[in-house]
Short mmCIF file of C-alpha atoms in Angstrom, two decimals:
data_model
loop_
_atom_site.label_atom_id
_atom_site.label_comp_id
_atom_site.label_asym_id
_atom_site.label_seq_id
_atom_site.Cartn_x
_atom_site.Cartn_y
_atom_site.Cartn_z
CA UNK A 510 -64.93 -40.18 34.07
CA UNK A 511 -61.45 -41.14 32.91
CA UNK A 512 -60.77 -40.17 29.33
CA UNK A 513 -57.92 -42.56 28.66
CA UNK A 514 -60.09 -45.54 27.88
CA UNK A 515 -58.11 -46.66 24.84
CA UNK A 516 -54.81 -44.88 25.38
CA UNK A 517 -53.30 -47.74 27.36
CA UNK A 518 -52.61 -50.02 24.39
CA UNK A 519 -49.37 -48.36 23.38
CA UNK A 520 -48.12 -47.58 26.86
CA UNK A 521 -44.63 -48.61 27.85
CA UNK A 522 -44.55 -51.67 30.14
CA UNK A 523 -42.64 -49.67 32.78
CA UNK A 524 -45.59 -47.38 33.56
CA UNK A 525 -48.54 -49.72 33.68
CA UNK A 526 -49.77 -48.83 37.15
CA UNK A 527 -50.06 -45.10 36.65
CA UNK A 528 -53.84 -45.06 36.39
CA UNK A 529 -56.91 -46.71 37.79
CA UNK A 530 -57.39 -48.87 34.70
CA UNK A 531 -53.91 -50.34 35.14
CA UNK A 532 -54.55 -50.92 38.84
CA UNK A 533 -57.79 -52.69 38.04
CA UNK A 534 -56.00 -54.87 35.49
CA UNK A 535 -53.41 -55.76 38.13
CA UNK A 536 -56.12 -56.56 40.67
CA UNK A 537 -57.76 -58.88 38.13
CA UNK A 538 -54.43 -60.61 37.39
CA UNK A 539 -53.74 -61.16 41.09
CA UNK A 540 -57.12 -62.89 41.43
CA UNK A 541 -56.62 -64.90 38.22
CA UNK A 542 -53.23 -66.13 39.44
CA UNK A 543 -54.57 -67.00 42.86
CA UNK A 544 -57.86 -68.72 42.06
CA UNK A 545 -57.99 -69.12 38.28
CA UNK A 546 -59.83 -67.10 35.66
CA UNK A 547 -62.86 -69.40 35.61
CA UNK A 548 -63.29 -68.95 39.36
CA UNK A 549 -63.11 -65.16 39.34
CA UNK A 550 -66.17 -62.96 38.85
CA UNK A 551 -66.37 -59.37 37.64
CA UNK A 552 -67.79 -58.46 41.04
CA UNK A 553 -64.70 -59.87 42.74
CA UNK A 554 -62.40 -57.97 40.37
CA UNK A 555 -64.31 -54.74 41.02
CA UNK A 556 -64.13 -55.29 44.79
CA UNK A 557 -60.39 -56.01 44.64
CA UNK A 558 -59.87 -52.86 42.55
CA UNK A 559 -62.13 -50.73 44.80
CA UNK A 560 -64.44 -49.80 41.91
CA UNK A 561 -67.97 -50.75 40.85
CA UNK A 562 -68.57 -53.65 38.43
CA UNK A 563 -69.79 -51.02 35.94
CA UNK A 564 -66.28 -49.56 35.90
CA UNK A 565 -64.83 -52.95 34.99
CA UNK A 566 -67.21 -53.04 32.01
CA UNK A 567 -66.46 -49.42 31.19
CA UNK A 568 -62.74 -50.07 30.90
CA UNK A 569 -62.73 -53.57 29.45
CA UNK A 570 -66.14 -53.94 27.73
CA UNK A 571 -66.34 -57.65 28.56
CA UNK A 572 -64.43 -60.62 29.89
CA UNK A 573 -62.82 -61.42 26.52
CA UNK A 574 -61.41 -57.87 26.19
CA UNK A 575 -60.16 -58.06 29.77
CA UNK A 576 -58.29 -61.28 28.95
CA UNK A 577 -56.90 -59.64 25.80
CA UNK A 578 -55.58 -56.81 27.98
CA UNK A 579 -53.96 -59.30 30.38
CA UNK A 580 -52.07 -60.90 27.51
CA UNK A 581 -51.26 -57.79 25.47
CA UNK A 582 -50.46 -55.40 28.29
CA UNK A 583 -49.07 -57.61 31.01
CA UNK A 584 -47.87 -60.96 29.60
CA UNK A 585 -46.50 -59.94 26.19
CA UNK A 586 -44.14 -57.25 27.59
CA UNK A 587 -42.70 -59.84 30.00
CA UNK A 588 -42.16 -62.40 27.24
CA UNK A 589 -40.48 -59.69 25.17
CA UNK A 590 -38.25 -58.74 28.12
CA UNK A 591 -37.00 -62.34 28.24
CA UNK A 592 -36.36 -62.71 24.51
CA UNK A 593 -35.60 -59.31 23.00
CA UNK A 594 -32.50 -57.99 24.78
CA UNK A 595 -30.26 -60.64 23.16
CA UNK A 596 -29.66 -62.07 19.72
CA UNK A 597 -30.76 -65.54 20.77
CA UNK A 598 -30.14 -66.88 17.28
CA UNK A 599 -26.51 -65.80 16.89
CA UNK A 600 -25.04 -65.02 20.34
CA UNK A 601 -22.65 -67.42 22.04
CA UNK A 602 -25.00 -70.32 22.91
CA UNK A 603 -24.19 -70.76 26.62
CA UNK A 604 -24.20 -67.00 27.19
CA UNK A 605 -27.57 -66.74 25.44
CA UNK A 606 -28.96 -69.54 27.60
CA UNK A 607 -27.69 -67.96 30.78
CA UNK A 608 -29.14 -64.60 29.72
CA UNK A 609 -32.57 -66.12 29.13
CA UNK A 610 -32.49 -67.73 32.59
CA UNK A 611 -31.41 -64.49 34.26
CA UNK A 612 -34.04 -62.36 32.50
CA UNK A 613 -36.71 -64.95 33.29
CA UNK A 614 -35.85 -64.55 36.99
CA UNK A 615 -35.92 -60.74 36.57
CA UNK A 616 -39.36 -60.94 35.03
CA UNK A 617 -40.79 -63.26 37.70
CA UNK A 618 -39.32 -61.03 40.43
CA UNK A 619 -41.15 -58.04 38.92
CA UNK A 620 -44.31 -60.06 38.31
CA UNK A 621 -44.59 -62.65 41.08
CA UNK A 622 -48.03 -63.63 39.79
CA UNK A 623 -46.56 -64.76 36.46
CA UNK A 624 -45.51 -68.36 37.31
CA UNK A 625 -48.91 -69.41 38.66
CA UNK A 626 -50.81 -67.62 35.89
CA UNK A 627 -48.50 -69.31 33.37
CA UNK A 628 -49.10 -72.74 34.89
CA UNK A 629 -52.82 -72.37 35.40
CA UNK A 630 -53.93 -70.52 32.30
CA UNK A 631 -51.32 -71.19 29.60
CA UNK A 632 -49.67 -74.53 30.31
CA UNK A 633 -52.79 -76.31 31.57
CA UNK A 634 -55.08 -77.95 29.06
CA UNK A 635 -58.11 -75.68 28.93
CA UNK A 636 -56.09 -72.72 30.22
CA UNK A 637 -58.00 -69.59 29.26
CA UNK A 638 -54.97 -67.58 28.14
CA UNK A 639 -53.28 -70.28 26.05
CA UNK A 640 -54.72 -69.42 22.63
CA UNK A 641 -54.32 -65.70 23.21
CA UNK A 642 -50.74 -66.15 24.36
CA UNK A 643 -49.86 -68.24 21.32
CA UNK A 644 -51.59 -65.72 19.05
CA UNK A 645 -50.15 -62.54 20.50
CA UNK A 646 -46.68 -63.50 21.64
CA UNK A 647 -44.06 -64.15 18.95
CA UNK A 648 -42.32 -66.81 21.03
CA UNK A 649 -42.44 -69.56 18.38
CA UNK A 650 -39.79 -67.97 16.16
CA UNK A 651 -37.57 -67.08 19.12
CA UNK A 652 -37.70 -70.61 20.55
CA UNK A 653 -36.81 -72.04 17.14
CA UNK A 654 -33.92 -69.59 16.67
CA UNK A 655 -32.54 -70.38 20.12
CA UNK A 656 -32.76 -74.11 19.38
CA UNK A 657 -30.87 -73.67 16.10
CA UNK A 658 -28.18 -71.68 17.91
CA UNK A 659 -27.77 -74.46 20.50
CA UNK A 660 -27.65 -77.04 17.67
CA UNK A 661 -24.79 -75.14 16.01
CA UNK A 662 -22.97 -74.91 19.35
CA UNK A 663 -23.39 -78.67 19.68
CA UNK A 664 -21.87 -79.26 16.24
CA UNK A 665 -18.93 -77.01 17.20
CA UNK A 666 -18.42 -79.07 20.36
CA UNK A 667 -19.38 -76.24 22.75
CA UNK A 668 -22.58 -77.92 23.89
CA UNK A 669 -22.77 -81.45 25.24
CA UNK A 670 -23.65 -84.03 22.57
CA UNK A 671 -26.40 -85.52 24.73
CA UNK A 672 -28.35 -82.25 24.88
CA UNK A 673 -31.37 -82.01 22.58
CA UNK A 674 -31.31 -78.41 21.27
CA UNK A 675 -35.05 -78.27 20.70
CA UNK A 676 -35.77 -79.34 24.28
CA UNK A 677 -33.46 -76.90 26.03
CA UNK A 678 -35.86 -73.98 26.23
CA UNK A 679 -38.50 -76.34 27.60
CA UNK A 680 -36.00 -77.41 30.29
CA UNK A 681 -35.20 -73.79 31.17
CA UNK A 682 -38.88 -72.94 31.56
CA UNK A 683 -39.44 -76.06 33.67
CA UNK A 684 -36.53 -75.29 36.01
CA UNK A 685 -37.28 -71.57 36.42
CA UNK A 686 -41.06 -71.46 36.38
CA UNK A 687 -42.33 -74.69 37.93
CA UNK A 688 -40.74 -74.27 41.39
CA UNK A 689 -42.08 -70.71 41.55
CA UNK A 690 -45.53 -71.72 40.33
CA UNK A 691 -45.71 -74.57 42.84
CA UNK A 692 -43.93 -73.00 45.81
CA UNK A 693 -46.91 -73.64 48.11
CA UNK A 694 -47.00 -77.40 47.62
CA UNK A 695 -43.20 -77.70 47.81
CA UNK A 696 -43.15 -75.87 51.12
CA UNK A 697 -45.67 -78.38 52.40
CA UNK A 698 -43.53 -81.29 51.24
CA UNK A 699 -40.42 -79.65 52.64
CA UNK A 700 -41.07 -76.92 55.23
CA UNK A 701 -37.40 -75.93 55.41
CA UNK A 702 -37.14 -75.37 51.65
CA UNK A 703 -35.55 -72.07 50.66
CA UNK A 704 -37.16 -70.69 47.54
CA UNK A 705 -35.77 -67.14 47.48
CA UNK A 706 -34.67 -65.86 44.11
CA UNK A 707 -30.93 -65.90 44.82
CA UNK A 708 -30.90 -69.56 45.91
CA UNK A 709 -33.15 -70.74 43.11
CA UNK A 710 -31.32 -68.75 40.42
CA UNK A 711 -27.91 -70.03 41.54
CA UNK A 712 -29.14 -73.63 41.61
CA UNK A 713 -30.84 -73.43 38.20
CA UNK A 714 -27.92 -71.60 36.59
CA UNK A 715 -25.35 -74.12 37.86
CA UNK A 716 -27.51 -77.05 36.78
CA UNK A 717 -28.06 -75.64 33.29
CA UNK A 718 -24.63 -74.17 32.62
CA UNK A 719 -22.76 -77.27 33.78
CA UNK A 720 -25.44 -79.48 32.30
CA UNK A 721 -25.13 -78.21 28.75
CA UNK A 722 -21.34 -77.73 28.77
CA UNK A 723 -19.40 -80.04 26.51
CA UNK A 724 -18.62 -83.12 28.58
CA UNK A 725 -15.18 -83.82 27.18
CA UNK A 726 -13.37 -81.48 29.58
CA UNK A 727 -15.25 -82.96 32.54
CA UNK A 728 -14.68 -86.46 31.18
CA UNK A 729 -10.95 -85.76 30.93
CA UNK A 730 -11.00 -84.54 34.53
CA UNK A 731 -12.87 -87.66 35.65
CA UNK A 732 -10.48 -89.97 33.83
CA UNK A 733 -7.63 -88.22 35.58
CA UNK A 734 -9.18 -88.76 39.00
CA UNK A 735 -10.94 -92.05 38.26
CA UNK A 736 -11.76 -93.89 41.44
CA UNK A 737 -13.26 -97.16 40.35
CA UNK A 738 -16.89 -96.07 39.98
CA UNK A 739 -18.80 -97.50 37.05
CA UNK A 740 -22.13 -96.57 35.43
CA UNK B 1364 -72.84 -109.18 40.02
CA UNK B 1365 -69.11 -109.17 40.68
CA UNK B 1366 -68.24 -110.39 44.16
CA UNK B 1367 -64.85 -108.72 44.47
CA UNK B 1368 -66.17 -105.35 45.52
CA UNK B 1369 -63.68 -104.79 48.34
CA UNK B 1370 -60.94 -107.25 47.43
CA UNK B 1371 -59.10 -104.77 45.25
CA UNK B 1372 -57.58 -102.74 48.07
CA UNK B 1373 -54.73 -105.11 48.78
CA UNK B 1374 -54.12 -106.20 45.20
CA UNK B 1375 -50.62 -106.02 43.82
CA UNK B 1376 -50.03 -103.08 41.47
CA UNK B 1377 -48.96 -105.43 38.66
CA UNK B 1378 -52.41 -106.98 38.24
CA UNK B 1379 -54.72 -104.01 38.41
CA UNK B 1380 -56.41 -104.48 35.04
CA UNK B 1381 -57.53 -108.05 35.52
CA UNK B 1382 -61.14 -107.19 36.22
CA UNK B 1383 -63.90 -104.84 35.17
CA UNK B 1384 -63.46 -102.66 38.24
CA UNK B 1385 -59.84 -102.02 37.33
CA UNK B 1386 -60.79 -101.27 33.74
CA UNK B 1387 -63.40 -98.81 34.92
CA UNK B 1388 -60.84 -97.13 37.17
CA UNK B 1389 -58.47 -96.84 34.19
CA UNK B 1390 -61.23 -95.38 32.02
CA UNK B 1391 -61.94 -92.79 34.72
CA UNK B 1392 -58.26 -91.89 34.99
CA UNK B 1393 -57.93 -91.45 31.22
CA UNK B 1394 -60.83 -88.98 31.30
CA UNK B 1395 -59.49 -87.19 34.38
CA UNK B 1396 -56.09 -86.76 32.71
CA UNK B 1397 -57.61 -85.55 29.47
CA UNK B 1398 -60.28 -83.14 30.66
CA UNK B 1399 -59.83 -82.76 34.41
CA UNK B 1400 -61.74 -84.35 37.29
CA UNK B 1401 -64.14 -81.42 37.69
CA UNK B 1402 -65.13 -81.69 34.02
CA UNK B 1403 -65.82 -85.44 34.10
CA UNK B 1404 -69.24 -86.86 35.02
CA UNK B 1405 -70.08 -90.33 36.31
CA UNK B 1406 -72.12 -90.84 33.12
CA UNK B 1407 -69.01 -90.17 31.02
CA UNK B 1408 -66.94 -92.57 33.11
CA UNK B 1409 -69.61 -95.24 32.77
CA UNK B 1410 -69.79 -94.73 29.00
CA UNK B 1411 -66.00 -94.90 28.64
CA UNK B 1412 -65.96 -98.11 30.71
CA UNK B 1413 -68.94 -99.62 28.81
CA UNK B 1414 -70.99 -100.03 31.99
CA UNK B 1415 -74.03 -98.30 33.47
CA UNK B 1416 -73.66 -95.36 35.89
CA UNK B 1417 -75.11 -97.68 38.55
CA UNK B 1418 -72.05 -99.92 38.17
CA UNK B 1419 -69.76 -96.96 38.83
CA UNK B 1420 -71.64 -96.38 42.08
CA UNK B 1421 -71.66 -100.10 42.86
CA UNK B 1422 -67.88 -100.32 42.68
CA UNK B 1423 -66.88 -96.93 44.04
CA UNK B 1424 -69.87 -95.79 46.17
CA UNK B 1425 -69.31 -92.12 45.33
CA UNK B 1426 -66.96 -89.67 43.72
CA UNK B 1427 -64.78 -89.32 46.82
CA UNK B 1428 -64.18 -93.08 47.04
CA UNK B 1429 -63.39 -93.15 43.32
CA UNK B 1430 -60.74 -90.46 43.84
CA UNK B 1431 -59.37 -92.41 46.82
CA UNK B 1432 -59.04 -95.44 44.54
CA UNK B 1433 -57.21 -93.36 41.90
CA UNK B 1434 -54.64 -92.28 44.49
CA UNK B 1435 -54.32 -95.53 46.46
CA UNK B 1436 -54.47 -98.01 43.59
CA UNK B 1437 -52.95 -96.12 40.68
CA UNK B 1438 -50.85 -93.17 41.87
CA UNK B 1439 -49.33 -94.52 45.08
CA UNK B 1440 -47.84 -97.66 43.43
CA UNK B 1441 -46.16 -95.43 40.82
CA UNK B 1442 -44.70 -93.13 43.44
CA UNK B 1443 -43.43 -96.18 45.33
CA UNK B 1444 -41.89 -97.56 42.12
CA UNK B 1445 -39.86 -94.35 41.78
CA UNK B 1446 -38.67 -94.21 45.40
CA UNK B 1447 -38.53 -97.70 46.85
CA UNK B 1448 -36.05 -99.67 44.69
CA UNK B 1449 -33.08 -97.63 45.97
CA UNK B 1450 -31.73 -96.42 49.29
CA UNK B 1451 -32.14 -92.77 48.34
CA UNK B 1452 -30.79 -91.67 51.69
CA UNK B 1453 -27.49 -93.57 51.63
CA UNK B 1454 -26.70 -94.60 48.05
CA UNK B 1455 -24.04 -92.80 46.01
CA UNK B 1456 -25.75 -89.42 45.41
CA UNK B 1457 -25.37 -89.11 41.63
CA UNK B 1458 -26.31 -92.76 41.10
CA UNK B 1459 -29.38 -92.28 43.29
CA UNK B 1460 -30.36 -89.20 41.27
CA UNK B 1461 -29.90 -90.99 37.97
CA UNK B 1462 -31.94 -93.94 39.28
CA UNK B 1463 -34.83 -91.67 40.28
CA UNK B 1464 -34.82 -90.07 36.82
CA UNK B 1465 -34.75 -93.45 35.08
CA UNK B 1466 -37.54 -94.95 37.17
CA UNK B 1467 -39.63 -91.80 36.70
CA UNK B 1468 -39.36 -92.33 32.94
CA UNK B 1469 -40.26 -96.03 33.41
CA UNK B 1470 -43.33 -95.07 35.38
CA UNK B 1471 -44.52 -92.44 32.88
CA UNK B 1472 -43.97 -94.91 30.02
CA UNK B 1473 -46.23 -97.42 31.81
CA UNK B 1474 -48.74 -94.73 32.80
CA UNK B 1475 -48.76 -92.10 30.03
CA UNK B 1476 -51.69 -90.39 31.74
CA UNK B 1477 -49.59 -89.67 34.82
CA UNK B 1478 -47.86 -86.39 33.80
CA UNK B 1479 -51.06 -84.58 32.87
CA UNK B 1480 -52.95 -85.90 35.89
CA UNK B 1481 -50.00 -84.83 38.07
CA UNK B 1482 -49.99 -81.33 36.58
CA UNK B 1483 -53.74 -80.83 36.57
CA UNK B 1484 -54.84 -82.42 39.81
CA UNK B 1485 -51.82 -82.41 42.14
CA UNK B 1486 -49.55 -79.52 41.17
CA UNK B 1487 -52.30 -77.05 40.28
CA UNK B 1488 -53.82 -74.98 43.05
CA UNK B 1489 -57.24 -76.49 43.61
CA UNK B 1490 -56.14 -79.81 42.12
CA UNK B 1491 -58.59 -82.43 43.35
CA UNK B 1492 -55.98 -85.10 44.11
CA UNK B 1493 -53.47 -82.90 45.93
CA UNK B 1494 -54.61 -83.46 49.51
CA UNK B 1495 -55.16 -87.16 48.94
CA UNK B 1496 -51.75 -87.53 47.34
CA UNK B 1497 -50.01 -85.74 50.21
CA UNK B 1498 -51.97 -87.83 52.72
CA UNK B 1499 -51.50 -91.23 51.15
CA UNK B 1500 -48.07 -91.08 49.57
CA UNK B 1501 -45.05 -91.10 51.87
CA UNK B 1502 -43.04 -88.88 49.56
CA UNK B 1503 -42.17 -86.20 52.15
CA UNK B 1504 -39.70 -88.41 54.03
CA UNK B 1505 -38.15 -89.74 50.84
CA UNK B 1506 -37.65 -86.25 49.37
CA UNK B 1507 -36.02 -85.11 52.61
CA UNK B 1508 -33.73 -88.17 52.74
CA UNK B 1509 -32.66 -87.68 49.14
CA UNK B 1510 -31.92 -84.00 49.84
CA UNK B 1511 -29.79 -84.92 52.86
CA UNK B 1512 -27.87 -87.44 50.77
CA UNK B 1513 -27.17 -84.80 48.09
CA UNK B 1514 -26.10 -82.36 50.84
CA UNK B 1515 -23.57 -84.88 52.16
CA UNK B 1516 -22.31 -85.46 48.60
CA UNK B 1517 -21.88 -81.72 48.26
CA UNK B 1518 -19.84 -81.53 51.48
CA UNK B 1519 -17.65 -84.38 50.19
CA UNK B 1520 -17.09 -82.45 46.95
CA UNK B 1521 -18.97 -84.97 44.76
CA UNK B 1522 -21.82 -82.58 44.02
CA UNK B 1523 -21.35 -79.08 42.64
CA UNK B 1524 -21.25 -76.41 45.35
CA UNK B 1525 -23.85 -74.30 43.54
CA UNK B 1526 -26.50 -77.03 43.71
CA UNK B 1527 -29.18 -76.60 46.39
CA UNK B 1528 -29.79 -80.12 47.73
CA UNK B 1529 -33.36 -79.42 48.77
CA UNK B 1530 -34.25 -78.14 45.30
CA UNK B 1531 -32.80 -81.03 43.31
CA UNK B 1532 -35.82 -83.31 43.45
CA UNK B 1533 -38.00 -80.39 42.39
CA UNK B 1534 -35.69 -79.89 39.40
CA UNK B 1535 -35.87 -83.58 38.48
CA UNK B 1536 -39.66 -83.55 38.58
CA UNK B 1537 -39.76 -80.35 36.51
CA UNK B 1538 -37.42 -81.73 33.83
CA UNK B 1539 -39.05 -85.17 33.58
CA UNK B 1540 -42.72 -84.41 34.10
CA UNK B 1541 -43.41 -80.96 32.68
CA UNK B 1542 -42.42 -81.69 29.05
CA UNK B 1543 -44.54 -84.83 29.12
CA UNK B 1544 -47.49 -83.08 30.76
CA UNK B 1545 -47.32 -80.23 28.24
CA UNK B 1546 -46.35 -82.11 25.06
CA UNK B 1547 -49.38 -80.77 23.18
CA UNK B 1548 -48.54 -77.10 23.61
CA UNK B 1549 -44.83 -77.67 22.95
CA UNK B 1550 -45.62 -79.41 19.69
CA UNK B 1551 -47.65 -76.37 18.69
CA UNK B 1552 -44.77 -74.04 19.51
CA UNK B 1553 -42.33 -76.34 17.76
CA UNK B 1554 -43.91 -78.82 15.31
CA UNK B 1555 -40.60 -80.61 14.68
CA UNK B 1556 -40.00 -81.28 18.38
CA UNK B 1557 -39.10 -84.87 19.22
CA UNK B 1558 -40.57 -85.90 22.53
CA UNK B 1559 -40.04 -89.68 22.47
CA UNK B 1560 -38.83 -91.21 25.70
CA UNK B 1561 -35.30 -92.03 24.50
CA UNK B 1562 -34.59 -88.46 23.37
CA UNK B 1563 -36.14 -86.83 26.42
CA UNK B 1564 -34.48 -89.22 28.88
CA UNK B 1565 -31.03 -88.75 27.32
CA UNK B 1566 -31.42 -84.97 27.35
CA UNK B 1567 -32.65 -84.82 30.95
CA UNK B 1568 -30.04 -87.30 32.21
CA UNK B 1569 -27.16 -85.42 30.58
CA UNK B 1570 -28.43 -82.09 31.88
CA UNK B 1571 -28.83 -83.38 35.44
CA UNK B 1572 -25.77 -85.61 35.68
CA UNK B 1573 -23.40 -83.02 34.24
CA UNK B 1574 -25.30 -80.27 36.01
CA UNK B 1575 -24.82 -81.63 39.51
CA UNK B 1576 -21.28 -82.97 39.00
CA UNK B 1577 -18.59 -81.22 40.97
CA UNK B 1578 -17.35 -78.43 38.77
CA UNK B 1579 -13.68 -78.71 39.71
CA UNK B 1580 -12.89 -81.54 37.25
CA UNK B 1581 -14.63 -79.64 34.48
CA UNK B 1582 -12.93 -76.44 35.62
CA UNK B 1583 -9.53 -78.18 35.52
CA UNK B 1584 -10.36 -79.45 32.02
CA UNK B 1585 -11.41 -75.98 30.94
CA UNK B 1586 -8.24 -74.41 32.32
CA UNK B 1587 -6.26 -76.99 30.38
CA UNK B 1588 -8.01 -76.17 27.12
CA UNK B 1589 -8.69 -72.50 27.85
CA UNK B 1590 -9.50 -70.61 24.69
CA UNK B 1591 -10.03 -67.05 25.80
CA UNK B 1592 -13.72 -67.30 26.70
CA UNK B 1593 -14.86 -65.46 29.81
CA UNK B 1594 -18.11 -65.50 31.83
#
């Protein structure tokens, strides 16, 4: 029997797959992202991880502990990877924003299951990871600090006056995560849609970086080349 | 007994609440948006509409017909209201985009249940309105036409080169709908967040309109006022 039952808690996020427990956790997450937590049984998790249901119980005690492990060992490190590498409260606001976008794409490239799990189980009313995620992930303070930074940039004239600092992180999440979480339905609406990371990241970055830039330079440029359009 | 059992199909979207059947449909939709279709019973719908369960069956035969009515009588008119008032294929691209955003805010102001129903039952894998919505709502052609219009604007230099025309409608939906669909969780993350329509619409419009604008005017303005920033 494995003797590392509890040793995983402090493990670095870079080595999560080095044992059978980690592989089982990943198998569970893949099922949760694909069909939802409520629609996934322990037997299915065991089958996907090539172990017996008893092993699932051995490693995770019960469903609640398994969900704790999903949040603490797989989601929290990804949230930290988005927020921690930069001083989101004091860095140059547009650079900080661009960094958050880029790291969010890094994280979803490493964890392709993240956008649908996020949509299904955190964002959705009744999502089974929402309370855990809010409890375990110190995102509230980071979001507030980022908003205050954007607000200061706005007062200094670096950020467009029409931008609402407290809504910007929400907009970033929407632009980065929703298309990835809903890729299947978008491909049905538009079969030729390209949703590779490079295309999506370029599009989102341009939209956000031009979108939040102070409009006065652009306005000056438009005045210069004004061609009779109103609105 | 009411004698208008089948007359509702061709009714104009502006007069949907003029009878008990319409009120019952609205009561059902409010419950669906709040707790999800799968978690709502006919008995709950009847109670919310102040009728007997037999009346729900009288008007809608069964659950499938009730869901058809939700899509055909309540969702489809809203989708049409977003797409039909403009020539999204040939109008001036930025004006068309701004019009779509504005009408999407109009529609969600009239139907505050729409964003959560959209997220829960259309966008979500396993959403119980997805197939019906794709079948009944001619959004595929409109989305494609809008994308082609943006692509032509990009070739003419009116739209920023970094924008992916086929992703723009996805971005609009994400920016307009997600914050409204997830207002509850965002208010928990940030209790001071303002999510009234005026604030959200201004923020989203600025982000999108500046975001998709050709960058050369802004670039010229920036060169003019260059202040040593790189990135």
